[in-house]
Amino acid sequence: MVSRIINVVISPTGESQIKTEGFTGPRCREATRDLETALGSLKDETLTTEYHLSPVEQTSIAERNDVVR
Amino acid sequence: MSHLVNIQTQVRDTAAISAACSRLNLNAPIHRTAQLFTSEATGLAVELRGWRFPVVCQIETGELKYDNFGGKWGDQIELDRFLQAYAVEMVKLQARRQGHTAIEQPLADGSIRIQIAVAT
């Protein structure tokens, strides 16, 4: 089972960077929404490949890799 | 990783302000009207180490009112430390409020990382 982690790095001058790991699809945004609001104002956001995957697509990719082996 | 956001910290939580002051061994913040050099400001007044005037946290807006005359009346590093401490305590408070565990770790460049395990 993939662990779902939110990593927050706070710089020496107080800016925060929030990264999510182990989430797929828009659930990562739901998981961090309250934290982002509580901390301050959004400066910028980057969505990665995993954001655009659904849990079904991730499972299919894993199964195909097993078959190739 | 699935998404990454950068946040400009705004000081808006009373509990996190108090926790930050405690973390830095500062006096507890007091809600009052404080005199700055040429003006007054009302809010939670935080006395930073070596600063002539307090930093006033206006939690309704997240704005900080202060007067350090470009560093001559107070070292910017102290304000930076306070902002970092506030953000750290805010993250830990928020994690606790949502029932998650949070682990804090200092990094070599002076940043602080907090890892939150999200309950499935």
Tab-separated table of C-alpha atoms in Angstrom:
chain	number	residue	atom	x	y	z
A	1	MET	CA	0.000	0.000	0.000
A	2	VAL	CA	1.341	3.412	-0.993
A	3	SER	CA	1.807	5.816	1.908
A	4	ARG	CA	0.310	9.258	1.508
A	5	ILE	CA	2.608	11.961	2.786
A	6	ILE	CA	2.475	15.740	2.863
A	7	ASN	CA	5.944	17.308	3.083
A	8	VAL	CA	6.159	20.954	4.141
A	9	VAL	CA	9.502	22.755	3.954
A	10	ILE	CA	9.674	26.136	5.675
A	11	SER	CA	12.556	28.366	4.599
A	12	PRO	CA	14.660	30.439	7.026
A	13	THR	CA	12.579	33.459	5.969
A	14	GLY	CA	9.239	31.771	6.598
A	15	GLU	CA	8.045	30.828	3.096
A	16	SER	CA	6.475	27.389	2.837
A	17	GLN	CA	6.609	24.778	0.129
A	18	ILE	CA	4.110	21.930	0.270
A	19	LYS	CA	4.666	18.703	-1.686
A	20	THR	CA	2.416	15.676	-1.712
A	21	GLU	CA	3.521	12.068	-2.260
A	22	GLY	CA	1.499	8.949	-2.844
A	23	PHE	CA	-1.663	10.700	-3.985
A	24	THR	CA	-3.255	10.308	-7.396
A	25	GLY	CA	-5.699	12.630	-9.077
A	26	PRO	CA	-7.158	15.741	-7.425
A	27	ARG	CA	-7.138	14.138	-3.952
A	28	CYS	CA	-3.742	15.713	-3.285
A	29	ARG	CA	-5.295	19.164	-3.583
A	30	GLU	CA	-8.106	18.223	-1.202
A	31	ALA	CA	-5.554	16.904	1.282
A	32	THR	CA	-3.590	20.168	1.376
A	33	ARG	CA	-6.357	22.733	0.877
A	34	ASP	CA	-6.935	23.456	4.586
A	35	LEU	CA	-3.190	23.611	5.239
A	36	GLU	CA	-2.614	26.068	2.376
A	37	THR	CA	-5.436	28.318	3.597
A	38	ALA	CA	-4.196	28.184	7.182
A	39	LEU	CA	-0.615	29.064	6.189
A	40	GLY	CA	-1.238	32.005	3.904
A	41	SER	CA	-1.584	32.983	0.271
A	42	LEU	CA	-0.761	30.799	-2.721
A	43	LYS	CA	2.220	32.026	-4.742
A	44	ASP	CA	2.336	29.281	-7.362
A	45	GLU	CA	1.376	25.662	-7.976
A	46	THR	CA	2.835	22.807	-10.046
A	47	LEU	CA	0.858	19.703	-10.969
A	48	THR	CA	2.837	16.563	-11.735
A	49	THR	CA	2.102	13.521	-13.885
A	50	GLU	CA	0.622	11.624	-10.944
A	51	TYR	CA	-1.996	14.355	-10.533
A	52	HIS	CA	-3.438	13.476	-13.924
A	53	LEU	CA	-3.552	9.731	-13.262
A	54	SER	CA	-6.599	8.006	-11.842
A	55	PRO	CA	-6.078	5.116	-9.372
A	56	VAL	CA	-7.281	2.683	-12.121
A	57	GLU	CA	-4.671	3.942	-14.632
A	58	GLN	CA	-1.887	3.595	-12.051
A	59	THR	CA	-2.916	-0.026	-11.332
A	60	SER	CA	-3.062	-0.854	-15.107
A	61	ILE	CA	0.453	0.460	-15.633
A	62	ALA	CA	1.721	-1.665	-12.733
A	63	GLU	CA	0.015	-4.804	-14.159
A	64	ARG	CA	1.398	-4.220	-17.685
A	65	ASN	CA	4.918	-3.894	-16.248
A	66	ASP	CA	4.471	-7.283	-14.543
A	67	VAL	CA	3.374	-8.925	-17.833
A	68	VAL	CA	6.390	-7.519	-19.763
A	69	ARG	CA	8.739	-9.051	-17.183
B	1	MET	CA	4.853	13.563	-6.014
B	2	SER	CA	1.540	14.806	-7.337
B	3	HIS	CA	1.504	18.511	-6.681
B	4	LEU	CA	3.657	21.242	-5.278
B	5	VAL	CA	2.623	24.668	-3.971
B	6	ASN	CA	4.566	27.653	-2.685
B	7	ILE	CA	2.874	29.711	0.031
B	8	GLN	CA	3.574	33.232	1.298
B	9	THR	CA	3.026	32.965	5.052
B	10	GLN	CA	0.357	35.187	6.569
B	11	VAL	CA	0.226	35.455	10.356
B	12	ARG	CA	-3.439	34.876	11.231
B	13	ASP	CA	-3.662	32.254	13.988
B	14	THR	CA	-3.488	33.299	17.642
B	15	ALA	CA	-2.555	29.839	18.916
B	16	ALA	CA	0.281	29.533	16.392
B	17	ILE	CA	1.580	33.008	17.301
B	18	SER	CA	1.673	32.056	20.991
B	19	ALA	CA	3.342	28.732	20.184
B	20	ALA	CA	5.953	30.497	18.034
B	21	CYS	CA	6.760	32.937	20.860
B	22	SER	CA	7.111	30.047	23.290
B	23	ARG	CA	9.311	28.134	20.818
B	24	LEU	CA	11.659	31.139	20.544
B	25	ASN	CA	11.605	31.871	24.313
B	26	LEU	CA	9.937	35.230	23.719
B	27	ASN	CA	7.373	36.837	26.007
B	28	ALA	CA	3.793	35.830	25.319
B	29	PRO	CA	2.095	38.123	22.772
B	30	ILE	CA	-0.337	40.718	24.131
B	31	HIS	CA	-3.291	42.194	22.312
B	32	ARG	CA	-2.829	45.978	22.566
B	33	THR	CA	-2.291	49.203	20.704
B	34	ALA	CA	1.448	49.646	20.291
B	35	GLN	CA	3.370	52.773	19.448
B	36	LEU	CA	5.680	52.423	16.458
B	37	PHE	CA	8.016	55.246	15.431
B	38	THR	CA	5.529	57.493	13.654
B	39	SER	CA	2.289	55.537	14.015
B	40	GLU	CA	0.233	53.225	16.176
B	41	ALA	CA	-0.902	49.697	15.422
B	42	THR	CA	-3.446	47.486	17.172
B	43	GLY	CA	-3.161	43.728	17.251
B	44	LEU	CA	-1.142	40.965	18.889
B	45	ALA	CA	2.129	42.626	19.851
B	46	VAL	CA	5.210	40.399	19.742
B	47	GLU	CA	8.436	41.629	21.362
B	48	LEU	CA	11.314	40.322	19.252
B	49	ARG	CA	14.797	40.040	20.764
B	50	GLY	CA	16.692	43.328	20.469
B	51	TRP	CA	13.882	45.165	18.675
B	52	ARG	CA	13.054	48.708	19.747
B	53	PHE	CA	9.388	48.430	18.771
B	54	PRO	CA	7.101	45.383	18.828
B	55	VAL	CA	5.888	43.572	15.709
B	56	VAL	CA	2.101	43.877	15.654
B	57	CYS	CA	0.253	40.926	14.100
B	58	GLN	CA	-3.064	41.968	12.586
B	59	ILE	CA	-4.698	38.571	12.397
B	60	GLU	CA	-7.765	39.779	10.463
B	61	THR	CA	-5.554	40.512	7.459
B	62	GLY	CA	-2.401	38.498	8.154
B	63	GLU	CA	-0.388	41.694	7.933
B	64	LEU	CA	2.528	42.561	10.214
B	65	LYS	CA	3.044	46.163	11.307
B	66	TYR	CA	6.540	47.021	12.455
B	67	ASP	CA	9.238	49.638	12.291
B	68	ASN	CA	12.867	48.536	12.399
B	69	PHE	CA	14.364	51.349	10.308
B	70	GLY	CA	15.986	49.000	7.802
B	71	GLY	CA	17.566	46.872	10.506
B	72	LYS	CA	18.903	49.673	12.724
B	73	TRP	CA	16.161	49.213	15.342
B	74	GLY	CA	15.926	45.445	15.082
B	75	ASP	CA	17.687	42.654	13.192
B	76	GLN	CA	15.668	41.258	10.267
B	77	ILE	CA	16.922	37.779	11.218
B	78	GLU	CA	14.765	37.897	14.351
B	79	LEU	CA	11.657	38.599	12.278
B	80	ASP	CA	12.572	35.831	9.829
B	81	ARG	CA	12.988	33.427	12.763
B	82	PHE	CA	9.574	34.391	14.078
B	83	LEU	CA	7.936	33.863	10.681
B	84	GLN	CA	9.578	30.458	10.326
B	85	ALA	CA	8.559	29.475	13.868
B	86	TYR	CA	5.005	30.641	13.212
B	87	ALA	CA	4.741	28.599	9.998
B	88	VAL	CA	6.168	25.492	11.700
B	89	GLU	CA	3.741	25.735	14.623
B	90	MET	CA	0.853	26.450	12.253
B	91	VAL	CA	1.587	23.309	10.216
B	92	LYS	CA	1.839	21.164	13.363
B	93	LEU	CA	-1.385	22.620	14.779
B	94	GLN	CA	-3.241	22.058	11.531
B	95	ALA	CA	-1.994	18.462	11.289
B	96	ARG	CA	-3.153	17.802	14.849
B	97	ARG	CA	-6.557	19.369	14.183
B	98	GLN	CA	-7.015	16.963	11.266
B	99	GLY	CA	-5.901	13.921	13.276
B	100	HIS	CA	-2.575	13.409	11.446
B	101	THR	CA	0.911	12.866	12.888
B	102	ALA	CA	3.631	15.398	12.061
B	103	ILE	CA	7.400	14.896	12.349
B	104	GLU	CA	9.733	17.892	12.343
B	105	GLN	CA	13.280	17.782	10.976
B	106	PRO	CA	15.835	20.606	10.652
B	107	LEU	CA	17.637	20.819	7.295
B	108	ALA	CA	21.237	21.845	6.595
B	109	ASP	CA	20.288	25.125	4.882
B	110	GLY	CA	18.318	26.374	7.900
B	111	SER	CA	14.940	25.257	6.567
B	112	ILE	CA	12.676	23.036	8.616
B	113	ARG	CA	10.832	20.076	7.077
B	114	ILE	CA	7.634	18.718	8.532
B	115	GLN	CA	6.395	15.378	7.286
B	116	ILE	CA	2.697	14.669	7.762
B	117	ALA	CA	1.439	11.112	7.405
B	118	VAL	CA	-2.119	11.242	6.122
B	119	ALA	CA	-4.327	8.568	7.661
B	120	THR	CA	-5.870	6.371	4.947
